[in-house]
């Protein structure tokens, strides 16, 4: 039997999907008590969001959920596209042997939810079969009405985070609406069980002989599951389109065309249409929005769940800093500024992919067919077919960025950029730099020799320290990517808990770094 609902909580998270559970797990690692309210009785059914980016794998790694994810999931680095029955594109995403994670891992969403949930600590309280029904803003938080199995409860939350999806009750309670574009094209989504020997890669067919006029996507998933998405005609009834008697013949036709003749059976059927929508602000007093409650991004380019997990990674450390008194509430305004910017970029890329995958009008259809015809013989045209997979967004104009003096050898680690990965030689074996992110402010110290005493005092100011000496940077990746000209150069780089560069300074004097933190509102 569930224990009674608490009267008051520091954080109430509406929605126990992958974004809400990941945010709760991250907050629980700071010792922040959070109540997660989820309408479903357990983890979701069906594959739903399945492609986990390298960045998402890193975020889940901050709570220790990366190993089960990678062990269970199917990693991939590229894909193929076909026009009718001819291959017109074979793409590879950036990857190198020394990287910690593959560019993408295919795994059903319910596994992500399970792994994030299990990674939480005792500070994380998840209540299934419970939903937020009403919310009232008050001076020091919100009064939230929750309908649970035992009836209606009122919980005072110091902070509320809405992770309750595209039909967000919290958003509705505040009278907010998503703004943007909704496309008419619809896709049926099908999970089937079938054994295959095909490589793990993203597969796409435009106007295939198996389903003329349609676009079909296929991804392998764990447990011998194929995820198949196919476009339906504009004049087809969506209710009729998802009936098994209409779905299964189309699936069988395509499987036969590509030579997949093992026995198969359906697991889950749904329908989808692309939306490019966002709130203008993700902070409304003490209520914050993340994931689909904040923005809806087309599935093409797999930016939906991945951008939601990035929301959680950005918000968790900031909310923890505010609750613990290490920063003022205005730090949360930077969450909105950065993630609204990210959503707009993701929507722009997603819209371009959507207009190619599901042309919204006759003119787009003509341009797509011309592109596909040319791609048969002209390799310069083929990149136009690339779906432009999800990648971390640079926070170009973030209020947290610290202006840097002079030119650096590389802009990969400019303020606002995701901190580059580097493989280092650690005292206990190889160390990926991204393994050090996810908890505290981190100062990377590039020095050759003894670290000054002043830098040893940084942890007393809430900043962890990682010395990167030339002998540790055996591949030279760290110095090259963080903009140092040679092995003798000395510099400090401040990396935020979410793995973004906040600032960098030449020399080993921590005074400018501490002054910058204080200027940005952090208690040092």
Short mmCIF file of C-alpha atoms in Angstrom, two decimals:
data_model
loop_
_atom_site.label_atom_id
_atom_site.label_comp_id
_atom_site.label_asym_id
_atom_site.label_seq_id
_atom_site.Cartn_x
_atom_site.Cartn_y
_atom_site.Cartn_z
CA UNK A 1 0.00 0.00 0.00
CA UNK A 2 1.29 3.46 -0.87
CA UNK A 3 2.08 5.81 1.98
CA UNK A 4 -0.05 8.96 2.28
CA UNK A 5 0.78 11.89 0.04
CA UNK A 6 3.04 14.42 1.78
CA UNK A 7 1.54 17.78 2.71
CA UNK A 8 4.58 19.66 1.39
CA UNK A 9 7.48 18.88 -0.93
CA UNK A 10 10.41 20.92 -2.23
CA UNK A 11 9.72 19.79 -5.82
CA UNK A 12 6.64 18.22 -7.41
CA UNK A 13 7.18 16.81 -10.89
CA UNK A 14 4.01 16.36 -12.91
CA UNK A 15 4.63 13.46 -15.27
CA UNK A 16 6.69 10.31 -14.76
CA UNK A 17 7.85 9.74 -18.30
CA UNK A 18 11.56 9.64 -19.19
CA UNK A 19 12.05 13.41 -18.73
CA UNK A 20 10.27 13.59 -15.37
CA UNK A 21 11.98 10.48 -13.99
CA UNK A 22 15.42 11.60 -15.20
CA UNK A 23 14.93 15.04 -13.64
CA UNK A 24 13.82 13.42 -10.37
CA UNK A 25 16.83 11.09 -10.39
CA UNK A 26 19.19 14.03 -10.98
CA UNK A 27 17.60 16.08 -8.18
CA UNK A 28 17.66 13.12 -5.81
CA UNK A 29 21.43 12.89 -6.27
CA UNK A 30 21.62 16.36 -4.74
CA UNK A 31 19.47 15.15 -1.85
CA UNK A 32 16.48 17.20 -3.05
CA UNK A 33 13.19 15.51 -2.11
CA UNK A 34 10.87 15.34 -5.10
CA UNK A 35 7.43 13.86 -5.64
CA UNK A 36 6.71 12.48 -9.13
CA UNK A 37 3.03 12.20 -10.06
CA UNK A 38 2.28 9.94 -13.06
CA UNK A 39 -1.18 9.14 -14.44
CA UNK A 40 -0.19 5.74 -15.86
CA UNK A 41 0.00 2.74 -13.56
CA UNK A 42 3.56 1.87 -14.67
CA UNK A 43 6.13 2.59 -17.37
CA UNK A 44 4.77 3.37 -20.83
CA UNK A 45 3.76 0.75 -23.39
CA UNK A 46 5.05 0.67 -26.95
CA UNK A 47 8.40 1.82 -28.23
CA UNK A 48 7.56 5.56 -28.47
CA UNK A 49 10.84 7.56 -28.50
CA UNK A 50 13.58 5.07 -29.32
CA UNK A 51 16.78 6.82 -30.49
CA UNK A 52 19.01 8.02 -27.65
CA UNK A 53 21.75 10.45 -28.64
CA UNK A 54 25.28 10.51 -27.27
CA UNK A 55 24.37 13.57 -25.20
CA UNK A 56 21.38 11.74 -23.68
CA UNK A 57 23.61 8.81 -22.81
CA UNK A 58 25.93 11.21 -21.00
CA UNK A 59 23.03 12.75 -19.04
CA UNK A 60 21.77 9.34 -17.98
CA UNK A 61 25.34 8.54 -17.01
CA UNK A 62 25.23 11.32 -14.39
CA UNK A 63 22.82 9.16 -12.38
CA UNK A 64 24.45 5.84 -13.26
CA UNK A 65 21.79 4.77 -15.77
CA UNK A 66 24.13 4.65 -18.77
CA UNK A 67 25.42 1.10 -18.28
CA UNK A 68 22.03 -0.65 -18.34
CA UNK A 69 21.00 1.58 -21.25
CA UNK A 70 24.05 0.71 -23.35
CA UNK A 71 24.01 -2.96 -22.33
CA UNK A 72 20.37 -3.35 -23.36
CA UNK A 73 20.28 -0.95 -26.31
CA UNK A 74 21.50 -1.35 -29.88
CA UNK A 75 24.19 1.15 -30.85
CA UNK A 76 24.45 2.58 -34.37
CA UNK A 77 26.42 5.17 -36.30
CA UNK A 78 24.62 5.66 -39.61
CA UNK A 79 21.86 4.71 -41.96
CA UNK A 80 20.60 4.23 -45.51
CA UNK A 81 17.89 5.85 -47.58
CA UNK A 82 16.22 4.42 -50.68
CA UNK A 83 14.14 5.94 -53.45
CA UNK A 84 11.79 3.23 -54.59
CA UNK A 85 14.16 0.24 -54.48
CA UNK A 86 17.49 2.05 -55.16
CA UNK A 87 19.87 3.25 -52.46
CA UNK A 88 20.39 7.02 -52.66
CA UNK A 89 22.22 7.71 -49.37
CA UNK A 90 24.52 5.95 -46.95
CA UNK A 91 25.37 8.34 -44.12
CA UNK A 92 27.69 8.07 -41.12
CA UNK A 93 27.46 10.26 -38.02
CA UNK A 94 30.68 11.67 -36.48
CA UNK A 95 32.27 8.99 -34.33
CA UNK A 96 35.73 7.91 -33.24
CA UNK A 97 37.10 4.84 -31.42
CA UNK A 98 38.09 6.82 -28.31
CA UNK A 99 34.58 8.14 -27.63
CA UNK A 100 32.68 6.96 -24.60
CA UNK A 101 29.34 6.39 -26.33
CA UNK A 102 28.05 5.63 -29.81
CA UNK A 103 26.29 8.49 -31.62
CA UNK A 104 22.93 6.74 -31.14
CA UNK A 105 21.45 3.85 -29.20
CA UNK A 106 18.09 2.33 -30.10
CA UNK A 107 16.03 1.29 -27.11
CA UNK A 108 12.34 1.36 -26.23
CA UNK A 109 11.22 4.32 -24.11
CA UNK A 110 9.92 2.14 -21.28
CA UNK A 111 13.45 0.88 -20.65
CA UNK A 112 14.72 4.46 -20.37
CA UNK A 113 11.98 5.18 -17.83
CA UNK A 114 12.85 2.07 -15.85
CA UNK A 115 16.60 2.76 -15.78
CA UNK A 116 16.11 6.42 -14.78
CA UNK A 117 13.67 5.40 -12.02
CA UNK A 118 16.01 2.77 -10.62
CA UNK A 119 18.86 5.28 -10.63
CA UNK A 120 17.06 7.60 -8.23
CA UNK A 121 17.76 7.70 -4.50
CA UNK A 122 15.40 7.58 -1.52
CA UNK A 123 14.71 11.29 -2.07
CA UNK A 124 12.72 10.35 -5.20
CA UNK A 125 9.07 9.42 -4.52
CA UNK A 126 7.13 8.19 -7.56
CA UNK A 127 3.33 7.87 -7.36
CA UNK A 128 1.70 5.91 -10.17
CA UNK A 129 -2.00 6.09 -11.14
CA UNK A 130 -2.02 9.69 -9.91
CA UNK A 131 -2.52 12.90 -11.83
CA UNK A 132 -2.44 16.63 -11.23
CA UNK A 133 -5.99 17.97 -11.56
CA UNK A 134 -5.56 21.58 -10.43
CA UNK A 135 -2.79 24.05 -9.57
CA UNK A 136 -2.89 27.42 -7.81
CA UNK A 137 0.10 29.73 -7.59
CA UNK A 138 0.88 31.02 -4.10
CA UNK A 139 3.63 33.30 -2.83
CA UNK A 140 6.06 30.54 -1.90
CA UNK A 141 5.18 27.90 -4.47
CA UNK A 142 1.99 26.24 -5.63
CA UNK A 143 -0.95 24.37 -4.16
CA UNK A 144 -1.37 21.26 -6.28
CA UNK A 145 -4.42 19.01 -6.27
CA UNK A 146 -3.52 15.41 -7.04
CA UNK A 147 -6.04 12.67 -7.78
CA UNK A 148 -4.55 9.43 -6.48
CA UNK A 149 -5.90 5.90 -6.02
CA UNK A 150 -7.16 6.81 -2.55
CA UNK A 151 -8.79 10.10 -3.53
CA UNK A 152 -7.95 13.78 -3.85
CA UNK A 153 -4.92 15.26 -2.06
CA UNK A 154 -3.57 18.80 -1.80
CA UNK A 155 0.21 19.11 -1.84
CA UNK A 156 2.11 22.35 -1.30
CA UNK A 157 5.12 22.35 -3.63
CA UNK A 158 7.87 24.92 -3.31
CA UNK A 159 8.56 24.28 -7.00
CA UNK A 160 6.56 22.53 -9.72
CA UNK A 161 8.07 21.13 -12.90
CA UNK A 162 5.61 20.21 -15.63
CA UNK A 163 6.83 17.14 -17.51
CA UNK A 164 3.29 16.01 -18.28
CA UNK A 165 3.53 15.88 -22.05
CA UNK A 166 1.93 17.50 -25.04
CA UNK A 167 -1.49 17.66 -23.35
CA UNK A 168 -0.04 19.16 -20.17
CA UNK A 169 -2.59 19.76 -17.42
CA UNK A 170 -0.20 22.17 -15.70
CA UNK A 171 0.12 24.22 -18.87
CA UNK A 172 -3.67 24.28 -19.20
CA UNK A 173 -4.10 25.32 -15.56
CA UNK A 174 -1.86 28.33 -16.14
CA UNK A 175 -3.72 29.28 -19.32
CA UNK A 176 -0.65 28.81 -21.52
CA UNK A 177 -0.60 27.64 -25.14
CA UNK A 178 2.12 26.22 -27.35
CA UNK A 179 2.84 28.36 -30.40
CA UNK A 180 4.04 27.26 -33.83
CA UNK A 181 3.14 24.95 -36.71
CA UNK A 182 1.35 21.61 -36.92
CA UNK A 183 1.76 19.48 -40.06
CA UNK A 184 -1.09 17.51 -41.62
CA UNK A 185 0.93 14.46 -42.69
CA UNK A 186 0.34 11.42 -40.48
CA UNK A 187 2.45 8.37 -39.76
CA UNK A 188 1.33 5.00 -38.41
CA UNK A 189 3.84 3.61 -35.91
CA UNK A 190 4.10 -0.17 -35.51
CA UNK A 191 6.23 -2.40 -33.30
CA UNK A 192 6.61 -5.99 -34.48
CA UNK A 193 8.63 -8.96 -33.24
CA UNK A 194 10.74 -10.56 -35.94
CA UNK A 195 14.23 -12.01 -35.96
CA UNK A 196 16.64 -10.40 -38.41
CA UNK A 197 20.32 -10.45 -39.29
CA UNK A 198 20.37 -6.88 -40.62
CA UNK A 199 22.86 -4.39 -39.22
CA UNK A 200 21.61 -1.81 -36.74
CA UNK A 201 21.13 1.35 -38.79
CA UNK A 202 18.40 3.82 -39.62
CA UNK A 203 16.56 2.78 -42.78
CA UNK A 204 14.25 4.95 -44.89
CA UNK A 205 12.33 4.33 -48.13
CA UNK A 206 10.72 7.03 -50.27
CA UNK A 207 7.90 5.79 -52.52
CA UNK A 208 8.79 2.11 -52.06
CA UNK A 209 7.18 -0.48 -54.37
CA UNK A 210 5.78 -2.15 -51.23
CA UNK A 211 3.75 0.97 -50.34
CA UNK A 212 3.69 3.34 -53.33
CA UNK A 213 3.49 7.03 -52.46
CA UNK A 214 4.43 6.44 -48.82
CA UNK A 215 7.58 7.04 -46.79
CA UNK A 216 8.73 4.24 -44.50
CA UNK A 217 11.25 4.30 -41.64
CA UNK A 218 12.64 1.23 -39.87
CA UNK A 219 14.77 0.85 -36.75
CA UNK A 220 15.90 -2.31 -35.00
CA UNK A 221 15.26 -2.40 -31.26
CA UNK A 222 16.18 -4.80 -28.44
CA UNK A 223 14.17 -8.02 -27.95
CA UNK A 224 13.98 -8.72 -31.73
CA UNK A 225 11.65 -5.77 -32.25
CA UNK A 226 11.35 -3.74 -35.44
CA UNK A 227 9.98 -0.21 -35.17
CA UNK A 228 8.24 0.70 -38.44
CA UNK A 229 6.82 4.14 -39.24
CA UNK A 230 4.90 4.63 -42.48
CA UNK A 231 3.10 7.62 -43.93
CA UNK A 232 -0.60 7.38 -44.73
CA UNK A 233 -2.43 9.31 -47.45
CA UNK A 234 -3.99 12.65 -46.57
CA UNK A 235 -7.45 11.28 -47.34
CA UNK A 236 -7.13 8.24 -45.07
CA UNK A 237 -9.15 8.14 -41.85
CA UNK A 238 -6.66 7.99 -38.91
CA UNK A 239 -9.06 5.80 -36.90
CA UNK A 240 -9.28 3.29 -39.73
CA UNK A 241 -5.56 3.55 -40.47
CA UNK A 242 -4.52 2.03 -37.12
CA UNK A 243 -6.85 -0.96 -37.27
CA UNK A 244 -4.82 -4.18 -37.52
CA UNK A 245 -6.64 -5.29 -40.68
CA UNK A 246 -5.30 -2.16 -42.40
CA UNK A 247 -1.85 -2.06 -40.80
CA UNK A 248 -0.68 -5.67 -41.07
CA UNK A 249 -0.97 -6.05 -44.87
CA UNK A 250 1.14 -2.92 -45.40
CA UNK A 251 3.78 -4.18 -42.98
CA UNK A 252 3.79 -7.61 -44.63
CA UNK A 253 4.14 -6.07 -48.08
CA UNK A 254 7.21 -4.10 -47.01
CA UNK A 255 8.85 -6.98 -45.15
CA UNK A 256 8.40 -9.14 -48.25
CA UNK A 257 9.96 -6.44 -50.45
CA UNK A 258 13.12 -6.16 -48.35
CA UNK A 259 13.48 -9.94 -47.91
CA UNK A 260 12.59 -10.21 -44.22
CA UNK A 261 10.71 -13.52 -44.30
CA UNK A 262 10.95 -14.73 -40.68
CA UNK A 263 7.62 -15.14 -38.83
CA UNK A 264 6.43 -11.96 -37.13
CA UNK A 265 3.68 -10.58 -34.94
CA UNK A 266 2.54 -7.06 -34.03
CA UNK A 267 3.09 -5.64 -30.53
CA UNK A 268 1.84 -2.04 -30.62
CA UNK A 269 0.22 0.34 -33.09
CA UNK A 270 -0.16 4.11 -32.82
CA UNK A 271 -0.37 7.19 -35.04
CA UNK A 272 1.59 10.44 -35.14
CA UNK A 273 1.71 13.80 -36.89
CA UNK A 274 4.58 16.29 -36.74
CA UNK A 275 4.31 19.41 -34.61
CA UNK A 276 6.73 22.35 -34.30
CA UNK A 277 5.44 24.05 -31.15
CA UNK A 278 6.93 25.73 -28.07
CA UNK A 279 6.07 27.95 -25.15
CA UNK A 280 7.71 31.36 -25.27
CA UNK A 281 9.02 30.90 -21.72
CA UNK A 282 9.67 27.77 -19.67
CA UNK A 283 9.50 29.56 -16.33
CA UNK A 284 6.31 31.00 -14.87
CA UNK A 285 7.07 31.98 -11.30
CA UNK A 286 7.74 28.78 -9.41
CA UNK A 287 6.36 26.59 -12.17
CA UNK A 288 8.79 25.35 -14.83
CA UNK A 289 8.20 23.36 -18.00
CA UNK A 290 10.31 20.62 -19.61
CA UNK A 291 10.03 18.05 -22.37
CA UNK A 292 6.83 17.84 -24.41
CA UNK A 293 5.01 20.05 -21.92
CA UNK A 294 7.35 22.85 -23.05
CA UNK A 295 7.88 22.02 -26.72
CA UNK A 296 6.83 19.53 -29.38
CA UNK A 297 9.47 18.68 -31.98
CA UNK A 298 9.06 16.38 -35.04
CA UNK A 299 10.36 12.84 -34.69
CA UNK A 300 12.54 13.23 -37.79
CA UNK A 301 16.09 13.79 -36.56
CA UNK A 302 15.14 12.29 -33.15
CA UNK A 303 15.15 15.56 -31.23
CA UNK A 304 12.02 15.03 -29.11
CA UNK A 305 13.05 12.92 -26.12
CA UNK A 306 16.70 13.89 -26.53
CA UNK A 307 15.84 17.59 -26.18
CA UNK A 308 13.64 16.75 -23.19
CA UNK A 309 16.51 15.00 -21.41
CA UNK A 310 18.67 18.03 -22.17
CA UNK A 311 15.98 20.13 -20.46
CA UNK A 312 16.30 17.90 -17.39
CA UNK A 313 20.10 18.12 -17.42
CA UNK A 314 20.01 21.91 -17.69
CA UNK A 315 17.34 22.41 -15.05
CA UNK A 316 18.40 19.95 -12.34
CA UNK A 317 21.62 21.62 -11.22
CA UNK A 318 20.11 25.10 -11.36
CA UNK A 319 17.05 24.16 -9.33
CA UNK A 320 19.25 22.36 -6.80
CA UNK A 321 21.50 25.44 -6.50
CA UNK A 322 18.48 27.68 -5.85
CA UNK A 323 16.91 25.32 -3.31
CA UNK A 324 20.21 24.93 -1.46
CA UNK A 325 20.80 28.69 -1.40
CA UNK A 326 23.87 28.61 -3.63
CA UNK A 327 22.24 30.89 -6.21
CA UNK A 328 19.29 33.26 -6.50
CA UNK A 329 16.01 32.37 -8.19
CA UNK A 330 16.95 34.36 -11.30
CA UNK A 331 19.34 31.53 -12.20
CA UNK A 332 16.20 29.70 -13.38
CA UNK A 333 15.57 32.41 -15.95
CA UNK A 334 18.71 31.18 -17.70
CA UNK A 335 17.11 27.73 -17.92
CA UNK A 336 14.26 29.23 -19.92
CA UNK A 337 16.52 31.41 -22.07
CA UNK A 338 18.84 28.54 -22.99
CA UNK A 339 16.25 25.85 -23.54
CA UNK A 340 13.82 28.04 -25.51
CA UNK A 341 16.78 28.85 -27.79
CA UNK A 342 17.53 25.12 -28.07
CA UNK A 343 13.89 24.29 -28.84
CA UNK A 344 13.78 26.86 -31.62
CA UNK A 345 16.91 25.43 -33.22
CA UNK A 346 15.61 21.87 -32.86
CA UNK A 347 12.27 22.91 -34.35
CA UNK A 348 14.00 24.60 -37.29
CA UNK A 349 15.99 21.44 -38.08
CA UNK A 350 12.97 19.23 -37.42
CA UNK A 351 10.80 21.30 -39.76
CA UNK A 352 13.31 20.90 -42.60
CA UNK A 353 13.42 17.12 -42.07
CA UNK A 354 9.62 16.93 -41.83
CA UNK A 355 9.14 18.83 -45.09
CA UNK A 356 11.40 16.32 -46.80
CA UNK A 357 10.03 13.19 -45.12
CA UNK A 358 6.36 14.23 -45.37
CA UNK A 359 6.07 17.05 -47.95
CA UNK A 360 3.31 19.45 -46.85
CA UNK A 361 2.26 20.44 -50.39
CA UNK A 362 2.73 19.69 -54.08
CA UNK A 363 5.71 22.03 -54.51
CA UNK A 364 7.66 20.27 -51.75
CA UNK A 365 6.77 16.90 -53.30
CA UNK A 366 8.20 18.02 -56.64
CA UNK A 367 11.42 19.28 -55.04
CA UNK A 368 11.82 16.06 -53.07
CA UNK A 369 11.35 13.86 -56.13
CA UNK A 370 13.84 15.95 -58.10
CA UNK A 371 16.36 15.61 -55.28
CA UNK A 372 15.88 11.84 -55.04
CA UNK A 373 16.21 11.41 -58.82
CA UNK A 374 19.44 13.41 -58.90
CA UNK A 375 20.80 11.54 -55.87
CA UNK A 376 20.83 8.32 -57.90
CA UNK A 377 23.81 9.58 -59.88
CA UNK A 378 25.11 12.74 -58.17
CA UNK A 379 26.81 12.26 -54.81
CA UNK A 380 26.83 16.05 -54.23
CA UNK A 381 23.03 15.96 -53.91
CA UNK A 382 22.88 13.06 -51.45
CA UNK A 383 23.63 15.10 -48.29
CA UNK A 384 20.31 16.91 -48.88
CA UNK A 385 18.59 13.63 -47.94
CA UNK A 386 20.44 13.35 -44.63
CA UNK A 387 17.95 13.67 -41.73
CA UNK A 388 20.44 15.74 -39.67
CA UNK A 389 20.42 13.80 -36.42
CA UNK A 390 20.18 15.47 -33.01
CA UNK A 391 23.28 17.21 -31.64
CA UNK A 392 23.86 19.39 -28.57
CA UNK A 393 22.91 23.05 -28.97
CA UNK A 394 25.40 25.84 -28.27
CA UNK A 395 24.00 28.50 -25.91
CA UNK A 396 25.42 31.39 -27.91
CA UNK A 397 23.79 34.23 -25.95
CA UNK A 398 23.39 32.60 -22.55
CA UNK A 399 23.43 35.06 -19.63
CA UNK A 400 25.79 32.63 -17.87
CA UNK A 401 28.53 32.88 -20.51
CA UNK A 402 31.67 34.70 -19.37
CA UNK A 403 33.26 36.82 -22.09
CA UNK A 404 36.73 35.56 -23.00
CA UNK A 405 39.74 37.72 -23.66
CA UNK A 406 41.62 37.40 -26.94
CA UNK A 407 41.60 34.61 -29.50
CA UNK A 408 41.96 30.93 -28.63
CA UNK A 409 43.33 28.16 -30.79
CA UNK A 410 39.91 26.48 -31.01
CA UNK A 411 36.29 27.62 -30.57
CA UNK A 412 35.07 24.12 -29.73
CA UNK A 413 35.18 25.08 -26.04
CA UNK A 414 34.00 28.68 -26.33
CA UNK A 415 31.65 29.84 -23.56
CA UNK A 416 28.18 28.42 -24.16
CA UNK A 417 29.45 25.38 -26.07
CA UNK A 418 29.03 21.79 -24.88
CA UNK A 419 32.33 20.88 -23.24
CA UNK A 420 34.25 18.65 -25.67
CA UNK A 421 34.97 15.04 -24.84
CA UNK A 422 38.60 13.93 -24.39
CA UNK A 423 40.15 10.64 -23.44
CA UNK A 424 42.67 11.02 -20.61
CA UNK A 425 45.08 8.69 -18.86
CA UNK A 426 43.86 8.53 -15.26
CA UNK A 427 45.51 6.99 -12.20
CA UNK A 428 43.11 4.04 -12.40
CA UNK A 429 43.00 3.66 -16.16
CA UNK A 430 41.49 5.60 -19.09
CA UNK A 431 39.15 8.42 -18.14
CA UNK A 432 36.63 10.13 -20.38
CA UNK A 433 36.33 13.79 -19.49
CA UNK A 434 32.53 13.64 -19.69
CA UNK A 435 32.59 11.19 -16.77
CA UNK A 436 33.57 14.15 -14.57
CA UNK A 437 30.50 16.25 -15.47
CA UNK A 438 26.99 16.15 -14.05
CA UNK A 439 27.36 17.16 -10.42
CA UNK A 440 29.42 20.25 -9.54
CA UNK A 441 30.99 23.23 -11.19
CA UNK A 442 34.29 21.90 -12.48
CA UNK A 443 37.51 23.80 -13.15
CA UNK A 444 39.77 22.12 -15.69
CA UNK A 445 43.34 23.11 -14.85
CA UNK A 446 45.74 22.88 -17.77
CA UNK A 447 49.18 23.05 -16.18
CA UNK A 448 52.58 21.40 -16.39
CA UNK A 449 53.75 21.03 -12.83
CA UNK A 450 52.55 21.79 -9.33
CA UNK A 451 49.11 23.33 -9.06
CA UNK A 452 49.09 26.69 -7.21
CA UNK A 453 47.69 26.62 -3.68
CA UNK A 454 44.93 29.07 -4.61
CA UNK A 455 43.47 26.51 -7.00
CA UNK A 456 43.44 23.89 -4.27
CA UNK A 457 41.01 26.13 -2.37
CA UNK A 458 38.41 26.15 -5.17
CA UNK A 459 36.37 23.26 -3.68
CA UNK A 460 35.75 25.52 -0.66
CA UNK A 461 33.98 27.84 -3.12
CA UNK A 462 31.82 25.07 -4.62
CA UNK A 463 34.08 24.37 -7.60
CA UNK A 464 35.65 20.95 -8.11
CA UNK A 465 39.11 20.78 -9.70
CA UNK A 466 40.53 18.45 -12.33
CA UNK A 467 44.19 18.86 -13.23
CA UNK A 468 45.00 17.93 -16.83
CA UNK A 469 48.76 17.62 -17.11
CA UNK A 470 50.44 16.89 -20.46
CA UNK A 471 51.22 13.31 -19.45
CA UNK A 472 47.51 12.68 -18.79
CA UNK A 473 46.49 14.13 -22.15
CA UNK A 474 48.41 11.50 -24.09
CA UNK A 475 46.36 11.93 -27.28
CA UNK A 476 46.44 15.71 -27.07
CA UNK A 477 42.65 15.81 -27.37
CA UNK A 478 41.97 17.96 -24.32
CA UNK A 479 44.47 20.72 -25.12
CA UNK A 480 43.53 20.82 -28.78
CA UNK A 481 39.77 20.88 -28.21
CA UNK A 482 39.87 23.35 -25.34
CA UNK A 483 41.92 25.80 -27.39
CA UNK A 484 45.44 25.57 -25.95
CA UNK A 485 48.22 26.06 -28.50
CA UNK A 486 50.76 23.67 -27.00
CA UNK A 487 51.65 21.43 -24.05
CA UNK A 488 53.27 24.27 -22.09
CA UNK A 489 50.24 26.59 -22.20
CA UNK A 490 48.42 27.19 -18.90
CA UNK A 491 44.70 27.85 -18.63
CA UNK A 492 41.56 27.42 -16.55
CA UNK A 493 38.27 26.27 -18.06
CA UNK A 494 35.08 26.41 -16.00
CA UNK A 495 32.56 23.72 -16.93
CA UNK A 496 29.01 23.90 -15.62
CA UNK A 497 27.43 20.85 -13.96
CA UNK A 498 25.49 20.15 -17.16
CA UNK A 499 28.70 19.85 -19.18
CA UNK A 500 28.68 23.28 -20.82
CA UNK A 501 31.62 25.66 -20.86
CA UNK A 502 30.93 28.76 -18.78
CA UNK A 503 34.26 30.52 -19.25
CA UNK A 504 38.00 30.07 -19.86
CA UNK A 505 41.03 32.10 -18.80
CA UNK A 506 44.71 32.02 -19.63
CA UNK A 507 47.06 31.43 -16.72
CA UNK A 508 46.37 29.80 -13.36
CA UNK A 509 44.94 32.67 -11.32
CA UNK A 510 41.47 31.63 -10.02
CA UNK A 511 40.50 35.19 -9.03
CA UNK A 512 38.82 36.04 -12.39
CA UNK A 513 36.95 32.74 -12.29
CA UNK A 514 35.59 33.38 -8.78
CA UNK A 515 34.74 36.96 -9.67
CA UNK A 516 32.78 35.74 -12.69
CA UNK A 517 30.81 33.27 -10.58
CA UNK A 518 29.95 35.97 -8.09
CA UNK A 519 28.94 38.33 -10.89
CA UNK A 520 26.60 35.66 -12.28
CA UNK A 521 24.87 35.30 -8.92
CA UNK A 522 26.54 32.26 -7.40
CA UNK A 523 27.53 32.17 -3.73
CA UNK A 524 31.29 31.72 -3.62
#
